[in-house]
XYZ file of C-alpha atoms in Angstrom:
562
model
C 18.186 12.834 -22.591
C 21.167 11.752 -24.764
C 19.201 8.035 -25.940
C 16.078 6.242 -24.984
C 18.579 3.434 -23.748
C 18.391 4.958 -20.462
C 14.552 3.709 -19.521
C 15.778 0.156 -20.511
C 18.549 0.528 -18.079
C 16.978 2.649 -15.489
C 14.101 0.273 -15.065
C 16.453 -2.615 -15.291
C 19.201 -1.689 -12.950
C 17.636 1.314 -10.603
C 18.826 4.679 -10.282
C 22.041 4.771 -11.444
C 22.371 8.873 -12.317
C 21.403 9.128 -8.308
C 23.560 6.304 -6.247
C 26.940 5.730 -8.881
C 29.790 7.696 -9.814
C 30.987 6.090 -13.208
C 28.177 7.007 -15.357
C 29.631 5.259 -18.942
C 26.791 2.632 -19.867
C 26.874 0.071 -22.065
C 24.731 1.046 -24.747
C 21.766 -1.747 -25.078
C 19.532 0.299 -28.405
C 21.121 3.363 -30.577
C 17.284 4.462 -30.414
C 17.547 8.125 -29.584
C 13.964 10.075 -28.317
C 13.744 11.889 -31.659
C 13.601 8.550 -33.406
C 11.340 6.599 -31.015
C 8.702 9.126 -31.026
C 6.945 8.721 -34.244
C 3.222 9.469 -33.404
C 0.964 10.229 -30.493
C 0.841 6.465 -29.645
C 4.349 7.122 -28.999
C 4.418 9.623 -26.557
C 1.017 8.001 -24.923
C 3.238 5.210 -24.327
C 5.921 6.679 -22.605
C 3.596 8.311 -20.667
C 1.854 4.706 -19.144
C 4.621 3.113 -18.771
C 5.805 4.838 -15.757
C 2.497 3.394 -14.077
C 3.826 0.284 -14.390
C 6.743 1.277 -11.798
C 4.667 3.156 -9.780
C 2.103 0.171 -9.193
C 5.386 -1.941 -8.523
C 6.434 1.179 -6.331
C 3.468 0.804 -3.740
C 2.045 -2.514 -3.874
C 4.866 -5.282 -3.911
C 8.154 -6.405 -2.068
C 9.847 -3.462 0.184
C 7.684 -0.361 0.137
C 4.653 -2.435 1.206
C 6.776 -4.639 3.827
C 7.636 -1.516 5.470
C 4.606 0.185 6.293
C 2.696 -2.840 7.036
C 5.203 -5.794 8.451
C 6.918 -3.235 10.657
C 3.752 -2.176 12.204
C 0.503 -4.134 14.463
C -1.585 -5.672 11.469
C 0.138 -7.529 9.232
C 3.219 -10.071 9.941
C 4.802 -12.754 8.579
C 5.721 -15.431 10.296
C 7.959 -18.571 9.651
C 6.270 -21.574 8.955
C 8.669 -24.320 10.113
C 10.967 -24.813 7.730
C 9.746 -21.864 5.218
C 9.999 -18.313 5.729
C 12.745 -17.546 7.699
C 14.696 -16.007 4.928
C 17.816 -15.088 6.828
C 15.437 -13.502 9.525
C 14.897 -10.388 7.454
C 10.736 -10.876 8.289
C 12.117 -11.494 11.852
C 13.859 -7.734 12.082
C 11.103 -5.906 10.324
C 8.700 -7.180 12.799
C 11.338 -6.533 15.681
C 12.564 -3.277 14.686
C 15.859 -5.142 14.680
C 16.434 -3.704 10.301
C 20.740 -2.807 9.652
C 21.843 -0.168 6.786
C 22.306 -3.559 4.995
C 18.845 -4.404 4.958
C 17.408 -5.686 1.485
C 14.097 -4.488 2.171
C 15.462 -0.813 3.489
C 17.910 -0.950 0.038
C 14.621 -1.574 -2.053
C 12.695 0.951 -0.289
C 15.591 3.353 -1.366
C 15.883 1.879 -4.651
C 12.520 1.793 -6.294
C 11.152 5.188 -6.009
C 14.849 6.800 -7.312
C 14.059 4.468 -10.490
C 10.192 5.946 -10.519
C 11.849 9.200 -10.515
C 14.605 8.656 -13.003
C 11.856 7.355 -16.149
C 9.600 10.587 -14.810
C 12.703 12.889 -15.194
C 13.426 10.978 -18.887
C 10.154 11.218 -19.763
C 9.709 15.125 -18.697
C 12.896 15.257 -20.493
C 11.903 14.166 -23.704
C 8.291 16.192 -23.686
C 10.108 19.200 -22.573
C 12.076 18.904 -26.675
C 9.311 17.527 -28.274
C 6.969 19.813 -30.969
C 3.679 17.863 -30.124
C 1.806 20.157 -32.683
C 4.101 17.542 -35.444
C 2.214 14.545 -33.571
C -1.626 16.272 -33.812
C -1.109 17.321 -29.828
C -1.542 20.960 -28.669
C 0.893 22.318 -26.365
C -1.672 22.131 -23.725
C -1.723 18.438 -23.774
C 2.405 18.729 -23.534
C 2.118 20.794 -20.397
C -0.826 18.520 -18.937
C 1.670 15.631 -19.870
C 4.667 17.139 -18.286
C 2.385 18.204 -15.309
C 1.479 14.602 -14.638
C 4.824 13.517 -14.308
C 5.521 15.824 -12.378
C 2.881 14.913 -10.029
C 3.874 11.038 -9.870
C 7.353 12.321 -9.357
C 6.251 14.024 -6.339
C 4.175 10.917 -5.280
C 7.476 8.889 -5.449
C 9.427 11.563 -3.351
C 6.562 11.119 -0.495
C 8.289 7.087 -0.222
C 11.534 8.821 0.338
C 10.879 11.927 2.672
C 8.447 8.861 4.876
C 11.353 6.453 4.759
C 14.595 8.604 4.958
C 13.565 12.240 5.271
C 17.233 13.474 3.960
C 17.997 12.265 0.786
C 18.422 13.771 -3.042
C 16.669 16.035 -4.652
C 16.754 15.173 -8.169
C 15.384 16.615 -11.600
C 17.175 16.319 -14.254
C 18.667 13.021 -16.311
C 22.232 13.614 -15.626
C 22.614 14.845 -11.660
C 24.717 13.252 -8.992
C 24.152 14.751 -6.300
C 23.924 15.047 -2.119
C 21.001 15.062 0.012
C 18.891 17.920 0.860
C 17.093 18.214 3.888
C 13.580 17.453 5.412
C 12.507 20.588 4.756
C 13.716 21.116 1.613
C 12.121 17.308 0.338
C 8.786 18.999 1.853
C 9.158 21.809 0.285
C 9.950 20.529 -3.358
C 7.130 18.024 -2.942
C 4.530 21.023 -1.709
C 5.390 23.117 -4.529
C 5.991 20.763 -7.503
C 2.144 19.442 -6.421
C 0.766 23.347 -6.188
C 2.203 24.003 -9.391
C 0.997 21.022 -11.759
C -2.764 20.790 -9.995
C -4.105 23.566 -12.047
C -2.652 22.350 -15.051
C -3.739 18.662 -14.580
C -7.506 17.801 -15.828
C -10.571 16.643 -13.144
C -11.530 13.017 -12.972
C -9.017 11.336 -15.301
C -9.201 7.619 -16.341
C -8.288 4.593 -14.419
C -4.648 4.305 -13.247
C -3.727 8.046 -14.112
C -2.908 11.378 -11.657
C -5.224 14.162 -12.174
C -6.309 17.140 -10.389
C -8.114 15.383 -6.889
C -5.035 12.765 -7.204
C -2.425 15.637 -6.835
C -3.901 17.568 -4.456
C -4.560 14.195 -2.568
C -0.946 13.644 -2.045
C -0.454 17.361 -0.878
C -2.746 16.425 1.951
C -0.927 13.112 2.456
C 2.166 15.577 2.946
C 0.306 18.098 4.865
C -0.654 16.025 7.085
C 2.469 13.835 8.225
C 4.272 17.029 8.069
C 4.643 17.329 11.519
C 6.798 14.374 12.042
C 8.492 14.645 8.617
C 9.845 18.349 8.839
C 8.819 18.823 13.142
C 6.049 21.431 11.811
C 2.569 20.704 11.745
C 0.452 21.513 8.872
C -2.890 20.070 9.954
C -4.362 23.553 8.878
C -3.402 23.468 5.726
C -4.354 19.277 5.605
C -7.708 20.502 6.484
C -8.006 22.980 3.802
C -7.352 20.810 0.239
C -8.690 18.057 2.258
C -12.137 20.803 2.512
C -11.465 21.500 -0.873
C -11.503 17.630 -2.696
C -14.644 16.823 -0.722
C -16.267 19.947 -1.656
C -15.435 18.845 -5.743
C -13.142 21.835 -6.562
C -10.406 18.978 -8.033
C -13.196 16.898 -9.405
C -16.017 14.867 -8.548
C -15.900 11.950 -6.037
C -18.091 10.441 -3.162
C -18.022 8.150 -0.824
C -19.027 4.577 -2.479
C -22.340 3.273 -0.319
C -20.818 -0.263 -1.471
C -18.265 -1.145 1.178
C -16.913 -3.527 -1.323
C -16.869 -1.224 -3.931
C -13.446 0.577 -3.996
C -11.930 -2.742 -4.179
C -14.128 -4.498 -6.835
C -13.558 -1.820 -9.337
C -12.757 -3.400 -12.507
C -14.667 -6.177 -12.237
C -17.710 -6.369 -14.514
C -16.747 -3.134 -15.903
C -17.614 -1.118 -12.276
C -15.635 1.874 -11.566
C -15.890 3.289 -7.822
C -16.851 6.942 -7.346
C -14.667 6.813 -4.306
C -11.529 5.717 -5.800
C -9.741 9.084 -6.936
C -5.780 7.111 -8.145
C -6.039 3.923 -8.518
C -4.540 1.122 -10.268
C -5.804 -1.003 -13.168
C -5.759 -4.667 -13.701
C -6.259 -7.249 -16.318
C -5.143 -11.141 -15.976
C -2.401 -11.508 -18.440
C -1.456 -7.781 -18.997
C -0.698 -6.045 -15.076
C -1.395 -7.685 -12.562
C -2.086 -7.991 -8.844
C 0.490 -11.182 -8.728
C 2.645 -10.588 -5.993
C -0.381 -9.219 -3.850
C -1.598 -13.147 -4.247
C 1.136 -15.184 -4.070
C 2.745 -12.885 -0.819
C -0.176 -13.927 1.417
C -2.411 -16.628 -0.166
C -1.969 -20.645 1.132
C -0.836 -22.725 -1.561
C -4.311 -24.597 -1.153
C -6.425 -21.151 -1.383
C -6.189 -21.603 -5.145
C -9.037 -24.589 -4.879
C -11.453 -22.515 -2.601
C -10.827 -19.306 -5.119
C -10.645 -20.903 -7.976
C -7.924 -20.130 -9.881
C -4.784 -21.800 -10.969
C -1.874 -19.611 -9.178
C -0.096 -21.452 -6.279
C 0.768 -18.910 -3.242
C 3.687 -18.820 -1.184
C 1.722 -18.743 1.970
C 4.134 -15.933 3.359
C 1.776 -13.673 5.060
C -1.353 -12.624 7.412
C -2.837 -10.964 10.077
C -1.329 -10.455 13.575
C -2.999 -12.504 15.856
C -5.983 -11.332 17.956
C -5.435 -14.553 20.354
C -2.716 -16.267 22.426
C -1.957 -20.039 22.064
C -5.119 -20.800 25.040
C -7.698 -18.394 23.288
C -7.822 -15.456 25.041
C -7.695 -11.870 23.612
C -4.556 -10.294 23.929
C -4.870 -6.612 25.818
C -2.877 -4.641 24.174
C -3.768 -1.399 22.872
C -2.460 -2.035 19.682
C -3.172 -4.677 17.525
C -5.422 -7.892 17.123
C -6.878 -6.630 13.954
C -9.501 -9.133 13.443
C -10.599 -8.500 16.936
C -10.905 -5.027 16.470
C -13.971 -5.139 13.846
C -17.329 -5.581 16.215
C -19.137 -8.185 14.882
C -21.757 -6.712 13.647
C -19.435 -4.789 11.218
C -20.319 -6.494 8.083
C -16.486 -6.638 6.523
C -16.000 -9.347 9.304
C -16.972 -12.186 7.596
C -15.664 -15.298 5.908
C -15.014 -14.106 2.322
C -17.836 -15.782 0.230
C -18.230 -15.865 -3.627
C -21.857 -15.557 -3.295
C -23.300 -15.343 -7.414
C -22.018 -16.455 -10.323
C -21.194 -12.705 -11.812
C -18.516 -12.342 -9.022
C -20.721 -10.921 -6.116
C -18.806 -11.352 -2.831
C -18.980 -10.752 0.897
C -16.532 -10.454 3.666
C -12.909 -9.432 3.889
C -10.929 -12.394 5.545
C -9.767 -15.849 4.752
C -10.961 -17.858 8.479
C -11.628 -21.354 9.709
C -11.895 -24.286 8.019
C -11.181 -24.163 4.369
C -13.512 -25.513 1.597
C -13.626 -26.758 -1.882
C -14.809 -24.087 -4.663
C -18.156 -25.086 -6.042
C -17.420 -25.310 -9.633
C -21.677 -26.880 -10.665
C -22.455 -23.861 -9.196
C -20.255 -21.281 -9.989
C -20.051 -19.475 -6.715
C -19.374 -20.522 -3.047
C -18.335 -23.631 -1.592
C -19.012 -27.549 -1.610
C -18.712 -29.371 1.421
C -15.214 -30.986 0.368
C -12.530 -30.032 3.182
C -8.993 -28.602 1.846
C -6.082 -30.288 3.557
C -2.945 -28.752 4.132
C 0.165 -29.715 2.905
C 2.789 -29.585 5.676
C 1.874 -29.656 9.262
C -1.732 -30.643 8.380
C -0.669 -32.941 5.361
C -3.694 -34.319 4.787
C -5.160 -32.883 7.815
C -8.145 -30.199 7.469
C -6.698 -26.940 6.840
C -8.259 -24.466 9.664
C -6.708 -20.811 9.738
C -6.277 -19.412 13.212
C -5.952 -16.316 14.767
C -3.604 -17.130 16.585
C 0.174 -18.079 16.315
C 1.886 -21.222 17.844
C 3.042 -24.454 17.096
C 0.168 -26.531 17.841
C 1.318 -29.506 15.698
C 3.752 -30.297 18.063
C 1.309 -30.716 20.853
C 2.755 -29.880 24.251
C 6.407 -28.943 23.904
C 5.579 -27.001 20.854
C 2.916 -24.565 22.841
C 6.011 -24.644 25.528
C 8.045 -22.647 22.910
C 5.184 -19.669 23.428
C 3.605 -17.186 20.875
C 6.069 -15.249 18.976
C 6.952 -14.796 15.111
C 9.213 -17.820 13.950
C 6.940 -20.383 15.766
C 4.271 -19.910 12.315
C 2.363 -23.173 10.741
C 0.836 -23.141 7.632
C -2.882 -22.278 9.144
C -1.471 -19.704 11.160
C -3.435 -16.685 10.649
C -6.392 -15.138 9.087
C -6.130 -14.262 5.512
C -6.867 -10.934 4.612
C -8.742 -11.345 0.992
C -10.104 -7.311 1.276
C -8.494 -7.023 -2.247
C -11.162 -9.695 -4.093
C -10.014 -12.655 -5.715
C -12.579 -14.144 -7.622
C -12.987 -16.993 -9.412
C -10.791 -17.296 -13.044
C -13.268 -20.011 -14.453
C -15.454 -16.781 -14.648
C -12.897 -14.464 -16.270
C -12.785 -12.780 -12.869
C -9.667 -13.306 -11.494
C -7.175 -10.804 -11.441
C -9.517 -8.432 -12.877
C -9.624 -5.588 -9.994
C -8.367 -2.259 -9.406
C -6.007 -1.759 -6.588
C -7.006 1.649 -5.323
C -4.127 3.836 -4.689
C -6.031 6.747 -2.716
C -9.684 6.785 -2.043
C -12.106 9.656 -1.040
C -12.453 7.944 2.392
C -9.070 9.019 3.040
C -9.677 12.649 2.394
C -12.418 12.199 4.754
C -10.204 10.558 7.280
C -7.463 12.861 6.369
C -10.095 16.059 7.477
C -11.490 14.439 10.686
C -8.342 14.030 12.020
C -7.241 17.541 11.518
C -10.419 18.863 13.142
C -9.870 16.220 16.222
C -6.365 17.769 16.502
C -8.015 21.221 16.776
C -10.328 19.929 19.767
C -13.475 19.686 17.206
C -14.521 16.222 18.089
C -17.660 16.400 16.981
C -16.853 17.658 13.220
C -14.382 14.729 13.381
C -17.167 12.367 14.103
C -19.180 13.356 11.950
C -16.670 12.865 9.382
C -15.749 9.327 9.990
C -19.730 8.262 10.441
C -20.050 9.589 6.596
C -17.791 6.821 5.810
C -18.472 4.164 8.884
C -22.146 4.094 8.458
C -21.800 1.614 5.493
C -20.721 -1.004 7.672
C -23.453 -1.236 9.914
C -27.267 -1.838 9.743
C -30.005 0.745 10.114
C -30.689 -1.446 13.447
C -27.117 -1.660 14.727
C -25.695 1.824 13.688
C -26.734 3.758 16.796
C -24.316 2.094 18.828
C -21.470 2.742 16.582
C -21.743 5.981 15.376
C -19.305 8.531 16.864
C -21.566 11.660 16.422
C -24.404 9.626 18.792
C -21.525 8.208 21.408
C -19.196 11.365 21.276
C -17.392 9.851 24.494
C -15.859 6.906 22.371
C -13.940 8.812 20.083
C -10.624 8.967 21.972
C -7.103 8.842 20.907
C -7.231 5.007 21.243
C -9.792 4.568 19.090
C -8.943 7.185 16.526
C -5.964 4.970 16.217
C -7.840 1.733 16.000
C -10.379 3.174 13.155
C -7.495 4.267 11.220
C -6.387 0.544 11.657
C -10.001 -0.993 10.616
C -10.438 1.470 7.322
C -7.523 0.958 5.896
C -5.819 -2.560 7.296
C -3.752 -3.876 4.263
C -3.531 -0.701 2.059
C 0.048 0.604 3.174
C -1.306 3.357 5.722
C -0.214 1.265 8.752
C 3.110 2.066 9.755
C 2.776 5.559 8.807
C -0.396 6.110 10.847
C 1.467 4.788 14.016
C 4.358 7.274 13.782
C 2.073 9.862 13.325
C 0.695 9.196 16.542
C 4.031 8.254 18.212
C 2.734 4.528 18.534
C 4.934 2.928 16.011
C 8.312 2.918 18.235
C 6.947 3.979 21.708
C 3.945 0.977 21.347
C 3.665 -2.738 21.955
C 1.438 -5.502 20.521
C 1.118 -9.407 20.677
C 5.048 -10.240 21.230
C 6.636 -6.774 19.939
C 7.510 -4.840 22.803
C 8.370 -0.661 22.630
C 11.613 -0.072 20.872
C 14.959 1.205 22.782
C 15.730 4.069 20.520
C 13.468 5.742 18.229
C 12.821 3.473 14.737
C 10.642 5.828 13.382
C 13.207 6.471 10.510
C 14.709 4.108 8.209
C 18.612 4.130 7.530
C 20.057 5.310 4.136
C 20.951 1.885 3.153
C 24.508 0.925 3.275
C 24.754 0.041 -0.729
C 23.234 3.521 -1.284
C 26.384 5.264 0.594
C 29.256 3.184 -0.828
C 27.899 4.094 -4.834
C 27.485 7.986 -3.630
C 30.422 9.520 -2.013
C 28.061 12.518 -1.544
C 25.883 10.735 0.750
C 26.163 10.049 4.527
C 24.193 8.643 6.636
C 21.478 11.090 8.431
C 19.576 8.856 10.672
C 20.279 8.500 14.314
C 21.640 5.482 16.003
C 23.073 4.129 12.449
């Protein structure tokens, strides 16, 4: 690394050693990496940081739209005259994205910056004596090591999105894409080579040995539609291998709220193996809010933020009522009621205890004499329902309009601001209590190793392991009175492809597993839901965006039909 300007341009302006040709930079700080690292707080530093990208990486703007907008759960619509944005929502949730897509150019975009500050910062540790700075050289391997892991986790964006693009290691490459198998590859080994060297059950918000070997199950077990070789075998075993402890010690959190309410009150979930930190006013959750919160929901949370209103759940119901029949989604619909996450979500004690996952019905007033739960005060929308209660439905329509707006049917641009159920899963609670923003966003739980594992062993015609499996994680969600009915092992029958799909759905709606689950069981292009009906050509792969090709002359464009 010739100066430590590059992570001020880098994080500013993307990956600019990857997708341009004239590499002369203006030069922002003369602060070379000998001079900026002074002491361990130093190095520590330029360790962290990199989170920071990551957490924007996975959980705001492109990466997210694409694995959940594209797919059954998750949609948004326009709301009159807000939202349409060019009809950009309107493509992703028709299959209908071009190489000049924003979102598709972000998706490219932010994991080549992730990678560029991981290959500065392995850079830098690679020249650095940390013996001068009261570090062994252990700590400088386990340091490299972790980079090289969250490098890796970055790649698995790219091989999901694009499957043929650049392998890239080094500070100063320009360079062509590699293939599939050859992403896969790098990815496998690059995670098989820094797990032993990582340490077990690190702190909040950092890769360690369970989080590595999480994402080489991750790989393992999409590999069959990301290189056209399966590798459920291999899934199985590290998935075998986390939930046995040999990466560190995790289980499965009898608190279905739990992975999600880390943070708060100083909790930390044993299920949560990466996750993400949060603290109001230092990192937070923001665009997580504002992306799918009503501008009202701030006086039934309590807090002061004012949400765009841009997203929520695909509707379970068509403009008369009735359940759609579909195979695929309707996620509300798809919890039984007696699953306990379907509820309204509920403050229900002033030290931030909660229930339910979803934002539904009429909206009420935060009870501030209280501290928790609600007052009997109706909220009133602000734009169809000015001044009207504000009641979210599962369902989509114009149903201000009366008559001729139901005429125009059910479909994505014909959104009001109480169109949909809210999905609050991720807990905001209330900032008069020094609550708010407060939470962990949880990256990769053990459930998903669990998951991960059951669905190997249902691919090898071991239903019954499989179900046994999901009921270690299910059985949370049910009572002692109720959970007979709904356990797989004790109703083997049930557990069909269908509903393998459909639990996948209800365990991890909202956490950016969607789209990627429904290739994976050739239901993302081939299937249809509420108004999206089975694509003409196959969509499972995103084009190399369009900016991406015209800065690289070493690029072209690998994916079919583009």
């Amino acid at each position: 690394m010739k100066l430590f300007k590059y992570i001020i341009i880098l994080c500013t302006f993307g990956p600019v050693l990857i997708s341009c040709t004239n590499l002369d930079e203006e030069v922002f700080s003369q602060i070379t990496a000998i001079n900026y690292y002074q002491n361990s707080e130093n190095i520590y530093a330029a360790l962290t940081s990199n989170y920071a990208q990551a957490h924007r990486t996975g959980w705001e703007d492109a990466r997210y739209f694409l694995q959940e907008v594209t797919a059954d759960q998750l949609m948004i619509p326009t709301r009159g005259k807000h939202g349409y944005n060019g009809g950009e929502y309107v493509r992703l949730h028709e299959h209908k994205w071009t190489i000049q897509e924003n979102f598709v150019y972000n998706a490219w975009v932010a994991p080549f910056k992730g990678i560029s500050l991981c290959n500065n910062v392995i850079a830098d540790f690679e020249k650095l004596d940390f013996t001068k700075f009261k570090l062994t050289d252990a700590t400088k391997q386990e340091y490299i090591a972790e980079m090289r892991a969250l490098r890796a986790w970055y790649y698995m964006f790219l091989i999901d999105f694009f499957r043929h693009v650049p392998i890239v290691t080094s500070t100063d490459e320009v360079k062509g894409q590699s293939s599939p198998q050859e992403v896969f590859s790098f990815i496998e080994s690059e995670l098989q080579a820094v797990i032993p060297l990582l340490p077990k059950n690190a702190t909040s918000s950092r890769l360690d040995q369970a989080g590595a070997a999480s994402i080489l199950v991750r790989l393992y077990l999409n590999a069959e539609k990301w290189i056209g070789s399966s590798k459920y075998e291999e899934c199985a075993r590290v998935a075998q291998e986390i939930i046995d402890g040999k990466y560190g010690s995790y289980s499965i959190d009898p608190d279905y709220r739990g992975p999600f309410r880390a943070g708060i009150n100083g909790y930390k979930s044993p299920e949560n193996i990466f996750e993400f930190a949060h603290k109001k006013n230092y990192l937070e959750a923001s665009w997580m809010y504002n992306m799918w919160m009503h501008y009202q929901d701030r006086y039934s949370l309590d807090n002061d933020w004012q949400g765009w209103n841009g997203g929520n759940l695909a509707p379970s119901r068509d403009l008369q009522g009735n359940l759609y029949t579909d195979k695929l989604g309707m996620p509300f619909e798809k919890f039984p009621n007696e699953d306990i996450r379907k509820k309204p979500f509920r403050v229900t004690s002033a030290d931030g205890d909660y229930e339910g996952f979803f934002l539904m019905g009429q909206q009420y007033m935060f009870d501030y004499d209280k501290g928790y739960g609600y007052t009997d005060e109706i909220i009133t929308g602000t734009e169809e329902y000015n001044g009207k209660p504000l009641i979210y439905v599962d369902q989509v329509g114009r149903f201000s309009e009366g008559e001729a707006g139901l005429a125009k049917g059910s479909h994505v641009i014909y959104g009001e601001e109480n169109t949909g159920y809210r999905l609050i899963k991720f807990p905001w609670l209330p900032q008069s209590k020094d609550l708010f923003q407060m939470n962990s966003i949880p990256e990769i739980r053990l459930a998903e190793i669990y998951y991960s594992l059951a669905e190997c062993k249902y691919r090898a015609g071991d239903k019954s392991g499989a179900a046994r499996l999901l009921d270690a994680v299910r059985k949370r969600y049910f009572s002692a009175a109720d959970w007979p009915r709904f356990s797989y092992e004790q109703n083997l029958s049930k557990l069909t492809d269908d509903e393998f799909v459909d639990e996948l759905g209800r365990e991890f709606l909202g956490e950016r597993h969607r789209r990627i689950d429904l290739v994976r069981w050739n239901r993302f292009s081939e299937g249809s839901w509420w108004d999206k009906q089975p694509d003409a050509t196959n969509q499972d792969i995103f084009p190399i965006p369009y900016r991406a090709l015209n800065a690289n002359p070493l690029l072209e464009q690998t994916t079919p039909g583009f």
